[in-house]
Tab-separated table of C-alpha atoms in Angstrom:
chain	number	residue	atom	x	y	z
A	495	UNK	CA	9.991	-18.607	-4.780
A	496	UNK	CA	7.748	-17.449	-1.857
A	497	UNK	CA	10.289	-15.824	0.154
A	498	UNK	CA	11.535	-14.018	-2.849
A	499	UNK	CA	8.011	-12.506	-3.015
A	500	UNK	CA	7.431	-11.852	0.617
A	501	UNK	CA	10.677	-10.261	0.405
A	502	UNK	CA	10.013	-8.180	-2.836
A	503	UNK	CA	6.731	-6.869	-1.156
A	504	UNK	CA	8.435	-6.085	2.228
A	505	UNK	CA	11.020	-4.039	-0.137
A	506	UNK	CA	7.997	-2.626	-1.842
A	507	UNK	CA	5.761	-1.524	1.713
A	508	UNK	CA	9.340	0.057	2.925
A	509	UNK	CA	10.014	2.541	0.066
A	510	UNK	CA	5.990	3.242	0.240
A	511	UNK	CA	7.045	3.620	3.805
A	512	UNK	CA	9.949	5.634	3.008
A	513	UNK	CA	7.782	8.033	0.022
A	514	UNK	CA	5.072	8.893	3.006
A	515	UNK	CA	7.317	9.481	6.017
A	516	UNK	CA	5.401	6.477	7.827
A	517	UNK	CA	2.257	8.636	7.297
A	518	UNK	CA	-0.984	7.439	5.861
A	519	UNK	CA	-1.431	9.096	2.261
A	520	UNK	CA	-5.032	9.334	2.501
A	521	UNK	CA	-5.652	11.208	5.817
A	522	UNK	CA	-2.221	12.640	6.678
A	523	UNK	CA	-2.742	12.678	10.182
A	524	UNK	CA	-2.351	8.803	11.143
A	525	UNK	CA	0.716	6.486	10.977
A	526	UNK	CA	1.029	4.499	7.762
A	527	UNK	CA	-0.482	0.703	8.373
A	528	UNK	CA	-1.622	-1.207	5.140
A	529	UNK	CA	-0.440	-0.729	1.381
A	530	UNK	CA	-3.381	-0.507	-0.938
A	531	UNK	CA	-2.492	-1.295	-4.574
A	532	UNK	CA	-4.863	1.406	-6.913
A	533	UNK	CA	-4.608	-1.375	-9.594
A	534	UNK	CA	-3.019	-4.069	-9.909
A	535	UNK	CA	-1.941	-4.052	-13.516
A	536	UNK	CA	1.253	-4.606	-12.975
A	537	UNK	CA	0.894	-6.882	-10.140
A	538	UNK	CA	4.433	-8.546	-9.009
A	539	UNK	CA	6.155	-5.666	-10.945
A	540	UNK	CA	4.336	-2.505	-9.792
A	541	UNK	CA	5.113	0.870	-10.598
A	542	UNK	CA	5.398	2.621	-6.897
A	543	UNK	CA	2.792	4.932	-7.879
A	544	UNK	CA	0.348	2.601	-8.226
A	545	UNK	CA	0.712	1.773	-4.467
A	546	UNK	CA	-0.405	3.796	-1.656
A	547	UNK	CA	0.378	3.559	1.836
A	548	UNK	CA	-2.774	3.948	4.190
A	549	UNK	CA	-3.945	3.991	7.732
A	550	UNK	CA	-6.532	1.001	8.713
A	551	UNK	CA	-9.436	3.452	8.402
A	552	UNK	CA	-8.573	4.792	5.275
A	553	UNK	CA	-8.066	1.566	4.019
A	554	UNK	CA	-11.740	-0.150	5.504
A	555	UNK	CA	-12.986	3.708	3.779
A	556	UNK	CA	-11.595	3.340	0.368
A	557	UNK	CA	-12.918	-0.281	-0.041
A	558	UNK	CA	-16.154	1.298	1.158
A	559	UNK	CA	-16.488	-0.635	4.291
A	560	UNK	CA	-16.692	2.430	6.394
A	561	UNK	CA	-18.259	6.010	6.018
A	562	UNK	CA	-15.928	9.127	5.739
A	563	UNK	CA	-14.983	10.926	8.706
């Protein structure tokens, strides 16, 4: 049951991968690292719009660890 999960989210980063280009949807000008869930309603069966893919520091900025550049 864990690996199917691991493996559902792995398919789930790639097509948020896939959606951006590899680029972070916040910024636009850094590579894609993280996958930040904007609710998590539908956790385990998410809609892909409810997941954004995000460069490290737009990721630490939208859980208001850092400042905005």
């Amino acid at each position: 049951r864990l690996i199917a999960e691991r493996e559902r989210a792995q398919a789930l980063r790639r097509r948020v991968f896939l959606r951006s280009g590899g680029m972070c949807e916040g910024c636009g000008a850094r590579p894609m690292q993280d996958v930040h869930h904007k609710t998590y309603e539908h956790l385990g069966a998410e809609f892909l719009w409810e997941i954004v893919g995000l460069c490290e520091s737009c990721h630490l900025r939208i859980h208001g660890i850092v400042e905005g550049e």
